[in-house]
Amino acid sequence: MPQLPKTMTAIEIERPGGPEVLRAAERPVPEPGPGEVLVRVEAGGVNRPDLMQRLGKYPPPPGASDIPGLEIAGTIVSVADGASRWRVGDRICALVSGGGYAEYCAAPASQCLPIPEGLNAIAAGAVPETFFTVWTNVFERGRLAAGERLLVHGGASGIGTTAIQLARAFGAIVFATAGSDDKCEACRSLGAAVAINYRTQDFVEVVRAETSAAGMDVILDIVGGSYFPRNIDCLAMHGRLVQIGLMGGPKTELNLRSVLDRRLTITGSTLRARSVAEKGALAREVETHVWPLLSGGRVAPVIDRVFPLSQAAAAHQRLESGEHVGKIVLEVGREG
Ligand SMILES: NC(=O)c1ccc[n+]([C@@H]2O[C@H](COP(=O)([O-])OP(=O)(O)OC[C@H]3O[C@@H](n4cnc5c(N)ncnc54)[C@H](OP(=O)(O)O)[C@@H]3O)[C@@H](O)[C@H]2O)c1
């Protein structure tokens, strides 16, 4: 087996700030701890939480790498004790709590999954963060069932494009909101029955009109703030609101009357802060329920653009611009 190098190139956050604070640096190749594998990274997704980490608003959880990057795909190059499922040479993708913007990344064995059949490393590196998040929030917390209606806010985002496809694949009727007609068209092409340009239409009115006032069974929301009372207005009897982002702010007011009258559930969660045991259990659920859909080509990550690792700042600029549809990916080992 070829010797592993001692050092690698990684992208550091020099200090909190704009995309320019992302700098290539030489770092030691991580040592996988018990229960971990070391992965030679080929690609990794860029996610909105990475932007928040760069701004200093989302510090890595205790024990996690300070290098950004929450998902990777590549080849296992070493296996520590307690990671017996995997062998050197296995090609996997993994959910990690940091460290993905690098040539090598340690990953808990339980959070690794085989690269789905038919996907290359770029596509596989764009899977874990959004597919895990959507599974646990829409299907576990939101209990979305076939035939029910789901409203996805930010339908053209990484999370949104995943939620639309998975909900359709499980037989739900999907409504989505997005900030332009082109993004609405992208949502429809992924399977949304109704796409609402929130800049020109009131989503509450459209939901009322399109559902004969019955409303939505589940709402997946990344905005919060002023959307909260409007989401409550859109929920059907027994409706579930699942909050996973707060891009419009964390504070709001709630008239509890509608929660009682319509027997609503308000829930939400974050993924990154969960323990390895919780993430491992989620990985098994995703492998059972979602992996066959990915391998069969029934759902796929939507790739907006691929940047070489050295252009992480440009990748962040693209994500921050909000012009993208789907996922932005960093490719490792390709010079820009
Ligand atoms: N809880 C969790 O476990 C978890 C995990 C991953 C991500 N998230 C959250 O999910 C959200 C989406 O993540 P992502 O990686 O899919 O992001 P993304 O691809 O960058 O998508 C974000 C999109 O949201 C829309 N948007 C709506 N309101 C906005 C506002 N006030 N400011 C900026 N953009 C706004 C924009 O599209 P339009 O043009 O359509 O407005 C934007 O392109 C983020 O809030 C992220 O923090 C949560």
mmCIF file of C-alpha atoms and ligand atoms in Angstrom:
data_model
loop_
_atom_site.group_PDB
_atom_site.id
_atom_site.type_symbol
_atom_site.label_atom_id
_atom_site.label_comp_id
_atom_site.label_asym_id
_atom_site.label_seq_id
_atom_site.Cartn_x
_atom_site.Cartn_y
_atom_site.Cartn_z
ATOM 1 C CA MET A 1 0.000 0.000 0.000
ATOM 2 C CA PRO A 2 1.467 3.415 -0.882
ATOM 3 C CA GLN A 3 2.523 5.526 2.090
ATOM 4 C CA LEU A 4 0.154 8.307 3.031
ATOM 5 C CA PRO A 5 1.574 11.809 2.989
ATOM 6 C CA LYS A 6 2.067 13.593 6.332
ATOM 7 C CA THR A 7 0.527 16.843 5.154
ATOM 8 C CA MET A 8 -2.271 17.895 2.834
ATOM 9 C CA THR A 9 -3.914 20.972 1.357
ATOM 10 C CA ALA A 10 -7.029 22.142 3.168
ATOM 11 C CA ILE A 11 -9.134 25.273 3.063
ATOM 12 C CA GLU A 12 -9.027 27.249 6.310
ATOM 13 C CA ILE A 13 -11.224 30.068 7.529
ATOM 14 C CA GLU A 14 -8.563 32.679 8.320
ATOM 15 C CA ARG A 15 -10.949 34.834 10.352
ATOM 16 C CA PRO A 16 -14.707 35.484 10.268
ATOM 17 C CA GLY A 17 -15.611 37.343 7.070
ATOM 18 C CA GLY A 18 -16.441 37.219 3.376
ATOM 19 C CA PRO A 19 -15.430 34.506 0.900
ATOM 20 C CA GLU A 20 -11.884 35.989 0.732
ATOM 21 C CA VAL A 21 -11.101 34.623 4.231
ATOM 22 C CA LEU A 22 -11.065 31.095 2.793
ATOM 23 C CA ARG A 23 -7.365 30.280 2.278
ATOM 24 C CA ALA A 24 -5.519 27.175 1.113
ATOM 25 C CA ALA A 25 -3.180 25.981 3.878
ATOM 26 C CA GLU A 26 -0.949 23.013 4.614
ATOM 27 C CA ARG A 27 -2.344 20.862 7.412
ATOM 28 C CA PRO A 28 -1.402 17.471 8.873
ATOM 29 C CA VAL A 29 -3.314 14.575 7.319
ATOM 30 C CA PRO A 30 -5.884 13.646 10.019
ATOM 31 C CA GLU A 31 -5.401 10.464 12.070
ATOM 32 C CA PRO A 32 -8.637 8.447 12.128
ATOM 33 C CA GLY A 33 -9.695 7.755 15.726
ATOM 34 C CA PRO A 34 -11.377 4.550 16.956
ATOM 35 C CA GLY A 35 -14.443 3.796 14.841
ATOM 36 C CA GLU A 36 -13.272 6.083 12.042
ATOM 37 C CA VAL A 37 -11.892 5.744 8.529
ATOM 38 C CA LEU A 38 -9.587 8.082 6.627
ATOM 39 C CA VAL A 39 -10.899 9.124 3.211
ATOM 40 C CA ARG A 40 -8.944 10.529 0.266
ATOM 41 C CA VAL A 41 -11.487 13.129 -0.750
ATOM 42 C CA GLU A 42 -12.486 13.451 -4.404
ATOM 43 C CA ALA A 43 -15.389 15.854 -3.970
ATOM 44 C CA GLY A 44 -17.471 17.546 -1.311
ATOM 45 C CA GLY A 45 -20.637 19.614 -1.257
ATOM 46 C CA VAL A 46 -20.840 23.265 -0.229
ATOM 47 C CA ASN A 47 -23.780 24.010 2.040
ATOM 48 C CA ARG A 48 -25.395 27.130 3.481
ATOM 49 C CA PRO A 49 -24.204 26.200 7.003
ATOM 50 C CA ASP A 50 -20.601 26.491 5.648
ATOM 51 C CA LEU A 51 -21.294 30.159 4.847
ATOM 52 C CA MET A 52 -22.557 30.706 8.372
ATOM 53 C CA GLN A 53 -19.437 29.015 9.790
ATOM 54 C CA ARG A 54 -17.248 31.281 7.617
ATOM 55 C CA LEU A 55 -19.093 34.313 8.999
ATOM 56 C CA GLY A 56 -18.373 33.118 12.552
ATOM 57 C CA LYS A 57 -22.070 32.424 13.235
ATOM 58 C CA TYR A 58 -21.983 28.605 13.292
ATOM 59 C CA PRO A 59 -18.918 27.302 15.142
ATOM 60 C CA PRO A 60 -17.986 23.625 14.711
ATOM 61 C CA PRO A 61 -19.312 21.429 17.531
ATOM 62 C CA PRO A 62 -16.777 20.363 20.219
ATOM 63 C CA GLY A 63 -14.218 17.895 18.823
ATOM 64 C CA ALA A 64 -15.016 18.657 15.163
ATOM 65 C CA SER A 65 -12.400 19.922 12.685
ATOM 66 C CA ASP A 66 -12.231 23.713 12.225
ATOM 67 C CA ILE A 67 -11.903 23.094 8.456
ATOM 68 C CA PRO A 68 -15.324 23.620 6.825
ATOM 69 C CA GLY A 69 -17.135 20.934 4.815
ATOM 70 C CA LEU A 70 -19.971 18.690 5.999
ATOM 71 C CA GLU A 71 -20.017 16.009 3.292
ATOM 72 C CA ILE A 72 -17.479 14.175 1.174
ATOM 73 C CA ALA A 73 -17.050 11.404 -1.369
ATOM 74 C CA GLY A 74 -13.844 9.511 -2.060
ATOM 75 C CA THR A 75 -11.811 6.386 -1.345
ATOM 76 C CA ILE A 76 -10.992 4.898 2.047
ATOM 77 C CA VAL A 77 -7.212 4.873 2.595
ATOM 78 C CA SER A 78 -7.059 3.643 6.179
ATOM 79 C CA VAL A 79 -9.401 1.967 8.639
ATOM 80 C CA ALA A 80 -9.058 2.334 12.426
ATOM 81 C CA ASP A 81 -10.213 -0.194 15.037
ATOM 82 C CA GLY A 82 -13.975 -0.420 15.332
ATOM 83 C CA ALA A 83 -14.685 0.415 11.681
ATOM 84 C CA SER A 84 -14.930 -3.155 10.453
ATOM 85 C CA ARG A 85 -17.599 -2.609 7.795
ATOM 86 C CA TRP A 86 -15.050 -0.899 5.538
ATOM 87 C CA ARG A 87 -11.847 -1.885 3.695
ATOM 88 C CA VAL A 88 -9.066 0.220 2.181
ATOM 89 C CA GLY A 89 -10.106 0.987 -1.387
ATOM 90 C CA ASP A 90 -13.866 1.186 -0.686
ATOM 91 C CA ARG A 91 -15.531 4.122 -2.402
ATOM 92 C CA ILE A 92 -17.896 5.907 -0.066
ATOM 93 C CA CYS A 93 -19.646 9.148 0.685
ATOM 94 C CA ALA A 94 -19.968 10.414 4.239
ATOM 95 C CA LEU A 95 -21.620 12.959 6.457
ATOM 96 C CA VAL A 96 -18.936 14.650 8.582
ATOM 97 C CA SER A 97 -19.083 17.379 11.228
ATOM 98 C CA GLY A 98 -16.311 19.325 9.498
ATOM 99 C CA GLY A 99 -13.072 18.854 7.593
ATOM 100 C CA GLY A 100 -14.529 18.206 4.137
ATOM 101 C CA TYR A 101 -12.682 21.020 2.300
ATOM 102 C CA ALA A 102 -9.439 19.032 2.267
ATOM 103 C CA GLU A 103 -7.508 16.323 0.459
ATOM 104 C CA TYR A 104 -8.059 13.881 3.329
ATOM 105 C CA CYS A 105 -10.838 13.729 5.900
ATOM 106 C CA ALA A 106 -11.526 11.396 8.843
ATOM 107 C CA ALA A 107 -15.117 10.146 9.020
ATOM 108 C CA PRO A 108 -17.000 8.020 11.547
ATOM 109 C CA ALA A 109 -17.465 4.607 9.902
ATOM 110 C CA SER A 110 -21.166 4.627 10.792
ATOM 111 C CA GLN A 111 -21.672 7.851 8.804
ATOM 112 C CA CYS A 112 -20.181 6.414 5.614
ATOM 113 C CA LEU A 113 -22.304 4.871 2.879
ATOM 114 C CA PRO A 114 -21.269 3.195 -0.364
ATOM 115 C CA ILE A 115 -21.362 5.533 -3.362
ATOM 116 C CA PRO A 116 -24.772 4.804 -4.932
ATOM 117 C CA GLU A 117 -24.612 2.866 -8.192
ATOM 118 C CA GLY A 118 -24.403 5.136 -11.221
ATOM 119 C CA LEU A 119 -23.223 8.233 -9.302
ATOM 120 C CA ASN A 120 -19.742 9.697 -9.769
ATOM 121 C CA ALA A 121 -17.810 11.199 -6.850
ATOM 122 C CA ILE A 122 -19.036 14.716 -7.630
ATOM 123 C CA ALA A 123 -22.685 13.694 -7.409
ATOM 124 C CA ALA A 124 -22.066 11.427 -4.389
ATOM 125 C CA GLY A 125 -20.269 14.239 -2.538
ATOM 126 C CA ALA A 126 -23.419 16.352 -2.896
ATOM 127 C CA VAL A 127 -25.718 13.755 -1.325
ATOM 128 C CA PRO A 128 -25.237 13.267 2.441
ATOM 129 C CA GLU A 129 -26.016 16.682 3.972
ATOM 130 C CA THR A 130 -29.291 17.364 2.180
ATOM 131 C CA PHE A 131 -30.543 13.772 1.877
ATOM 132 C CA PHE A 132 -29.926 13.067 5.582
ATOM 133 C CA THR A 133 -31.500 16.413 6.541
ATOM 134 C CA VAL A 134 -34.583 15.928 4.377
ATOM 135 C CA TRP A 135 -35.097 12.317 5.474
ATOM 136 C CA THR A 136 -34.929 13.057 9.186
ATOM 137 C CA ASN A 137 -37.010 16.221 9.001
ATOM 138 C CA VAL A 138 -39.649 15.582 6.348
ATOM 139 C CA PHE A 139 -40.211 11.860 6.849
ATOM 140 C CA GLU A 140 -39.240 11.218 10.495
ATOM 141 C CA ARG A 141 -40.265 14.452 12.231
ATOM 142 C CA GLY A 142 -42.855 15.594 9.671
ATOM 143 C CA ARG A 143 -44.219 12.045 9.091
ATOM 144 C CA LEU A 144 -45.020 12.864 5.458
ATOM 145 C CA ALA A 145 -47.146 10.061 3.941
ATOM 146 C CA ALA A 146 -48.102 9.172 0.385
ATOM 147 C CA GLY A 147 -50.989 11.270 -0.901
ATOM 148 C CA GLU A 148 -50.282 14.126 1.547
ATOM 149 C CA ARG A 149 -49.328 17.649 0.512
ATOM 150 C CA LEU A 150 -45.869 19.060 1.293
ATOM 151 C CA LEU A 151 -44.882 22.732 0.931
ATOM 152 C CA VAL A 152 -41.125 23.231 0.448
ATOM 153 C CA HIS A 153 -39.808 26.760 0.927
ATOM 154 C CA GLY A 154 -36.637 27.538 -1.037
ATOM 155 C CA GLY A 155 -37.526 24.814 -3.529
ATOM 156 C CA ALA A 156 -34.482 25.507 -5.730
ATOM 157 C CA SER A 157 -31.972 25.291 -2.849
ATOM 158 C CA GLY A 158 -29.831 22.236 -2.158
ATOM 159 C CA ILE A 159 -32.326 21.213 0.512
ATOM 160 C CA GLY A 160 -35.350 22.132 -1.621
ATOM 161 C CA THR A 161 -34.318 20.203 -4.745
ATOM 162 C CA THR A 162 -33.762 17.136 -2.544
ATOM 163 C CA ALA A 163 -37.064 17.524 -0.683
ATOM 164 C CA ILE A 164 -39.126 17.893 -3.866
ATOM 165 C CA GLN A 165 -37.672 14.734 -5.414
ATOM 166 C CA LEU A 166 -37.870 12.562 -2.295
ATOM 167 C CA ALA A 167 -41.409 13.642 -1.474
ATOM 168 C CA ARG A 168 -42.512 12.873 -5.039
ATOM 169 C CA ALA A 169 -40.745 9.518 -4.967
ATOM 170 C CA PHE A 170 -42.743 8.614 -1.839
ATOM 171 C CA GLY A 171 -46.028 9.660 -3.432
ATOM 172 C CA ALA A 172 -46.642 13.087 -1.883
ATOM 173 C CA ILE A 173 -47.997 16.134 -3.727
ATOM 174 C CA VAL A 174 -45.402 18.894 -3.626
ATOM 175 C CA PHE A 175 -45.796 22.667 -3.590
ATOM 176 C CA ALA A 176 -42.618 24.771 -3.649
ATOM 177 C CA THR A 177 -41.707 28.440 -3.308
ATOM 178 C CA ALA A 178 -38.738 30.106 -5.018
ATOM 179 C CA GLY A 179 -37.497 33.596 -5.820
ATOM 180 C CA SER A 180 -37.724 33.631 -9.636
ATOM 181 C CA ASP A 181 -39.751 32.172 -12.499
ATOM 182 C CA ASP A 182 -36.701 30.197 -13.671
ATOM 183 C CA LYS A 183 -36.299 28.645 -10.220
ATOM 184 C CA CYS A 184 -40.034 27.847 -10.180
ATOM 185 C CA GLU A 185 -39.607 26.087 -13.524
ATOM 186 C CA ALA A 186 -36.719 24.068 -12.037
ATOM 187 C CA CYS A 187 -38.970 23.065 -9.108
ATOM 188 C CA ARG A 188 -41.695 21.907 -11.523
ATOM 189 C CA SER A 189 -39.196 19.920 -13.576
ATOM 190 C CA LEU A 190 -38.185 18.072 -10.374
ATOM 191 C CA GLY A 191 -41.790 17.123 -9.685
ATOM 192 C CA ALA A 192 -43.458 20.045 -7.881
ATOM 193 C CA ALA A 193 -47.146 20.175 -8.808
ATOM 194 C CA VAL A 194 -47.326 23.870 -7.899
ATOM 195 C CA ALA A 195 -44.391 26.313 -7.838
ATOM 196 C CA ILE A 196 -44.923 29.758 -6.356
ATOM 197 C CA ASN A 197 -42.702 32.753 -7.127
ATOM 198 C CA TYR A 198 -42.889 34.385 -3.706
ATOM 199 C CA ARG A 199 -41.720 37.715 -5.124
ATOM 200 C CA THR A 200 -44.840 38.054 -7.287
ATOM 201 C CA GLN A 201 -47.380 35.807 -5.524
ATOM 202 C CA ASP A 202 -48.591 35.392 -1.926
ATOM 203 C CA PHE A 203 -47.909 31.752 -1.060
ATOM 204 C CA VAL A 204 -50.737 31.675 1.516
ATOM 205 C CA GLU A 205 -53.264 32.719 -1.121
ATOM 206 C CA VAL A 206 -51.935 30.244 -3.685
ATOM 207 C CA VAL A 207 -52.055 27.381 -1.168
ATOM 208 C CA ARG A 208 -55.658 28.274 -0.273
ATOM 209 C CA ALA A 209 -56.704 28.500 -3.913
ATOM 210 C CA GLU A 210 -54.924 25.331 -5.039
ATOM 211 C CA THR A 211 -56.127 23.160 -2.128
ATOM 212 C CA SER A 212 -59.734 24.410 -1.903
ATOM 213 C CA ALA A 213 -58.700 25.927 1.463
ATOM 214 C CA ALA A 214 -57.669 22.515 2.888
ATOM 215 C CA GLY A 215 -54.002 23.555 3.293
ATOM 216 C CA MET A 216 -50.742 21.636 3.543
ATOM 217 C CA ASP A 217 -50.100 18.531 5.633
ATOM 218 C CA VAL A 218 -46.390 19.262 6.060
ATOM 219 C CA ILE A 219 -44.305 22.415 5.528
ATOM 220 C CA LEU A 220 -40.485 22.318 5.355
ATOM 221 C CA ASP A 221 -39.303 25.842 6.124
ATOM 222 C CA ILE A 222 -35.820 27.399 5.960
ATOM 223 C CA VAL A 223 -36.944 31.022 6.463
ATOM 224 C CA GLY A 224 -38.683 31.395 9.866
ATOM 225 C CA GLY A 225 -39.291 35.004 11.004
ATOM 226 C CA SER A 226 -42.214 36.555 9.145
ATOM 227 C CA TYR A 227 -42.951 33.236 7.390
ATOM 228 C CA PHE A 228 -43.977 31.591 10.654
ATOM 229 C CA PRO A 229 -47.538 32.976 11.037
ATOM 230 C CA ARG A 230 -48.082 32.563 7.289
ATOM 231 C CA ASN A 231 -46.950 28.943 7.486
ATOM 232 C CA ILE A 232 -49.386 28.375 10.352
ATOM 233 C CA ASP A 233 -52.149 29.868 8.161
ATOM 234 C CA CYS A 234 -51.285 27.333 5.426
ATOM 235 C CA LEU A 235 -51.425 24.189 7.573
ATOM 236 C CA ALA A 236 -54.262 21.679 7.249
ATOM 237 C CA MET A 237 -55.913 19.839 10.176
ATOM 238 C CA HIS A 238 -53.156 17.795 11.877
ATOM 239 C CA GLY A 239 -50.574 19.785 9.875
ATOM 240 C CA ARG A 240 -46.880 19.650 10.764
ATOM 241 C CA LEU A 241 -44.443 22.563 10.413
ATOM 242 C CA VAL A 242 -40.795 21.506 10.311
ATOM 243 C CA GLN A 243 -38.344 24.383 10.813
ATOM 244 C CA ILE A 244 -34.788 23.679 9.640
ATOM 245 C CA GLY A 245 -33.427 27.134 8.854
ATOM 246 C CA LEU A 246 -33.856 30.705 10.059
ATOM 247 C CA MET A 247 -32.757 32.781 7.090
ATOM 248 C CA GLY A 248 -35.523 35.301 7.829
ATOM 249 C CA GLY A 249 -34.708 35.486 11.563
ATOM 250 C CA PRO A 250 -35.324 33.374 14.695
ATOM 251 C CA LYS A 251 -38.065 35.418 16.403
ATOM 252 C CA THR A 252 -41.787 35.478 15.775
ATOM 253 C CA GLU A 253 -45.190 35.570 17.454
ATOM 254 C CA LEU A 254 -47.622 32.673 17.598
ATOM 255 C CA ASN A 255 -51.357 32.738 18.187
ATOM 256 C CA LEU A 256 -51.742 29.392 19.945
ATOM 257 C CA ARG A 257 -55.436 29.203 19.059
ATOM 258 C CA SER A 258 -54.726 27.683 15.640
ATOM 259 C CA VAL A 259 -52.406 25.054 17.161
ATOM 260 C CA LEU A 260 -55.283 23.849 19.333
ATOM 261 C CA ASP A 261 -58.062 24.207 16.772
ATOM 262 C CA ARG A 262 -56.188 22.438 13.977
ATOM 263 C CA ARG A 263 -54.143 20.089 16.241
ATOM 264 C CA LEU A 264 -50.879 21.273 14.707
ATOM 265 C CA THR A 265 -47.340 20.066 15.371
ATOM 266 C CA ILE A 266 -44.452 22.539 15.280
ATOM 267 C CA THR A 267 -41.031 20.938 15.231
ATOM 268 C CA GLY A 268 -37.539 21.347 13.815
ATOM 269 C CA SER A 269 -33.981 20.153 14.203
ATOM 270 C CA THR A 270 -30.357 20.588 13.288
ATOM 271 C CA LEU A 271 -28.187 17.767 11.993
ATOM 272 C CA ARG A 272 -24.619 18.756 12.781
ATOM 273 C CA ALA A 273 -24.877 18.813 16.572
ATOM 274 C CA ARG A 274 -26.256 15.255 16.753
ATOM 275 C CA SER A 275 -24.049 12.537 18.248
ATOM 276 C CA VAL A 276 -22.187 9.992 16.101
ATOM 277 C CA ALA A 277 -24.632 7.336 17.374
ATOM 278 C CA GLU A 278 -27.634 9.414 16.229
ATOM 279 C CA LYS A 279 -26.077 10.194 12.853
ATOM 280 C CA GLY A 280 -25.132 6.533 12.424
ATOM 281 C CA ALA A 281 -28.718 5.455 13.119
ATOM 282 C CA LEU A 282 -29.927 8.027 10.593
ATOM 283 C CA ALA A 283 -27.396 6.740 8.041
ATOM 284 C CA ARG A 284 -28.920 3.241 8.356
ATOM 285 C CA GLU A 285 -32.426 4.663 7.772
ATOM 286 C CA VAL A 286 -31.237 6.608 4.743
ATOM 287 C CA GLU A 287 -29.399 3.569 3.391
ATOM 288 C CA THR A 288 -32.547 1.459 3.702
ATOM 289 C CA HIS A 289 -35.105 3.919 2.361
ATOM 290 C CA VAL A 290 -33.258 6.398 0.144
ATOM 291 C CA TRP A 291 -30.223 4.559 -1.268
ATOM 292 C CA PRO A 292 -32.328 2.306 -3.526
ATOM 293 C CA LEU A 293 -33.901 5.429 -5.055
ATOM 294 C CA LEU A 294 -30.476 6.996 -5.688
ATOM 295 C CA SER A 295 -29.036 3.773 -7.119
ATOM 296 C CA GLY A 296 -32.082 3.292 -9.308
ATOM 297 C CA GLY A 297 -31.812 6.846 -10.660
ATOM 298 C CA ARG A 298 -35.262 7.812 -9.349
ATOM 299 C CA VAL A 299 -33.760 10.707 -7.408
ATOM 300 C CA ALA A 300 -30.412 12.450 -7.896
ATOM 301 C CA PRO A 301 -28.589 15.439 -6.501
ATOM 302 C CA VAL A 302 -29.016 18.492 -8.735
ATOM 303 C CA ILE A 303 -25.528 19.845 -9.443
ATOM 304 C CA ASP A 304 -25.412 23.570 -10.152
ATOM 305 C CA ARG A 305 -21.649 24.052 -10.570
ATOM 306 C CA VAL A 306 -18.354 22.350 -9.708
ATOM 307 C CA PHE A 307 -15.293 24.333 -8.524
ATOM 308 C CA PRO A 308 -11.761 23.062 -7.816
ATOM 309 C CA LEU A 309 -10.947 23.014 -4.079
ATOM 310 C CA SER A 310 -8.558 25.939 -4.594
ATOM 311 C CA GLN A 311 -11.562 28.054 -5.689
ATOM 312 C CA ALA A 312 -13.590 27.512 -2.508
ATOM 313 C CA ALA A 313 -14.022 31.293 -2.220
ATOM 314 C CA ALA A 314 -15.650 31.450 -5.672
ATOM 315 C CA ALA A 315 -17.892 28.536 -4.692
ATOM 316 C CA HIS A 316 -19.013 30.452 -1.596
ATOM 317 C CA GLN A 317 -19.644 33.552 -3.705
ATOM 318 C CA ARG A 318 -21.856 31.542 -6.026
ATOM 319 C CA LEU A 319 -23.857 30.068 -3.118
ATOM 320 C CA GLU A 320 -24.144 33.452 -1.435
ATOM 321 C CA SER A 321 -25.433 35.042 -4.662
ATOM 322 C CA GLY A 322 -28.502 32.826 -4.474
ATOM 323 C CA GLU A 323 -28.410 32.419 -8.269
ATOM 324 C CA HIS A 324 -27.754 28.685 -8.075
ATOM 325 C CA VAL A 325 -30.240 25.838 -8.400
ATOM 326 C CA GLY A 326 -29.312 22.742 -6.379
ATOM 327 C CA LYS A 327 -25.836 22.003 -5.125
ATOM 328 C CA ILE A 328 -22.396 23.526 -5.525
ATOM 329 C CA VAL A 329 -19.512 21.055 -5.280
ATOM 330 C CA LEU A 330 -15.758 21.312 -4.653
ATOM 331 C CA GLU A 331 -13.649 18.860 -6.640
ATOM 332 C CA VAL A 332 -10.378 17.833 -5.028
ATOM 333 C CA GLY A 333 -7.304 17.162 -7.158
ATOM 334 C CA ARG A 334 -8.394 19.328 -10.091
ATOM 335 C CA GLU A 335 -6.457 22.549 -10.502
ATOM 336 C CA GLY A 336 -8.508 25.582 -11.427
HETATM 337 N N1 LIG B 1 -31.401 22.018 10.181
HETATM 338 C C1 LIG B 1 -30.551 21.331 9.466
HETATM 339 O O1 LIG B 1 -30.153 20.233 9.818
HETATM 340 C C2 LIG B 1 -30.062 21.918 8.181
HETATM 341 C C3 LIG B 1 -29.150 21.197 7.368
HETATM 342 C C4 LIG B 1 -28.756 21.772 6.141
HETATM 343 C C5 LIG B 1 -29.252 23.009 5.769
HETATM 344 N N2 LIG B 1 -30.109 23.662 6.616
HETATM 345 C C6 LIG B 1 -30.662 24.986 6.263
HETATM 346 O O2 LIG B 1 -31.427 24.852 5.087
HETATM 347 C C7 LIG B 1 -31.369 26.069 4.362
HETATM 348 C C8 LIG B 1 -30.997 25.776 2.926
HETATM 349 O O3 LIG B 1 -29.673 25.268 2.881
HETATM 350 P P1 LIG B 1 -28.985 24.969 1.470
HETATM 351 O O4 LIG B 1 -27.588 24.522 1.752
HETATM 352 O O5 LIG B 1 -29.905 24.150 0.671
HETATM 353 O O6 LIG B 1 -28.930 26.480 0.923
HETATM 354 P P2 LIG B 1 -28.911 27.117 -0.513
HETATM 355 O O7 LIG B 1 -28.826 26.083 -1.581
HETATM 356 O O8 LIG B 1 -27.919 28.197 -0.457
HETATM 357 O O9 LIG B 1 -30.361 27.778 -0.653
HETATM 358 C C9 LIG B 1 -30.790 28.899 0.006
HETATM 359 C C10 LIG B 1 -31.886 29.552 -0.846
HETATM 360 O O10 LIG B 1 -32.904 29.975 0.019
HETATM 361 C C11 LIG B 1 -33.601 31.036 -0.581
HETATM 362 N N3 LIG B 1 -33.911 32.076 0.408
HETATM 363 C C12 LIG B 1 -35.122 32.256 0.955
HETATM 364 N N4 LIG B 1 -35.107 33.225 1.862
HETATM 365 C C13 LIG B 1 -33.856 33.682 1.928
HETATM 366 C C14 LIG B 1 -33.220 34.679 2.696
HETATM 367 N N5 LIG B 1 -33.895 35.423 3.608
HETATM 368 N N6 LIG B 1 -31.871 34.862 2.529
HETATM 369 C C15 LIG B 1 -31.166 34.120 1.630
HETATM 370 N N7 LIG B 1 -31.760 33.157 0.867
HETATM 371 C C16 LIG B 1 -33.071 32.943 1.006
HETATM 372 C C17 LIG B 1 -32.753 31.537 -1.747
HETATM 373 O O11 LIG B 1 -33.423 31.123 -2.919
HETATM 374 P P3 LIG B 1 -34.615 32.040 -3.561
HETATM 375 O O12 LIG B 1 -34.001 32.764 -4.723
HETATM 376 O O13 LIG B 1 -35.625 31.039 -3.973
HETATM 377 O O14 LIG B 1 -35.071 32.968 -2.488
HETATM 378 C C18 LIG B 1 -31.450 30.773 -1.597
HETATM 379 O O15 LIG B 1 -30.856 30.456 -2.815
HETATM 380 C C19 LIG B 1 -30.383 26.977 5.100
HETATM 381 O O16 LIG B 1 -31.128 27.819 5.947
HETATM 382 C C20 LIG B 1 -29.583 26.005 5.927
HETATM 383 O O17 LIG B 1 -29.042 26.589 7.071
HETATM 384 C C21 LIG B 1 -30.523 23.141 7.782
#
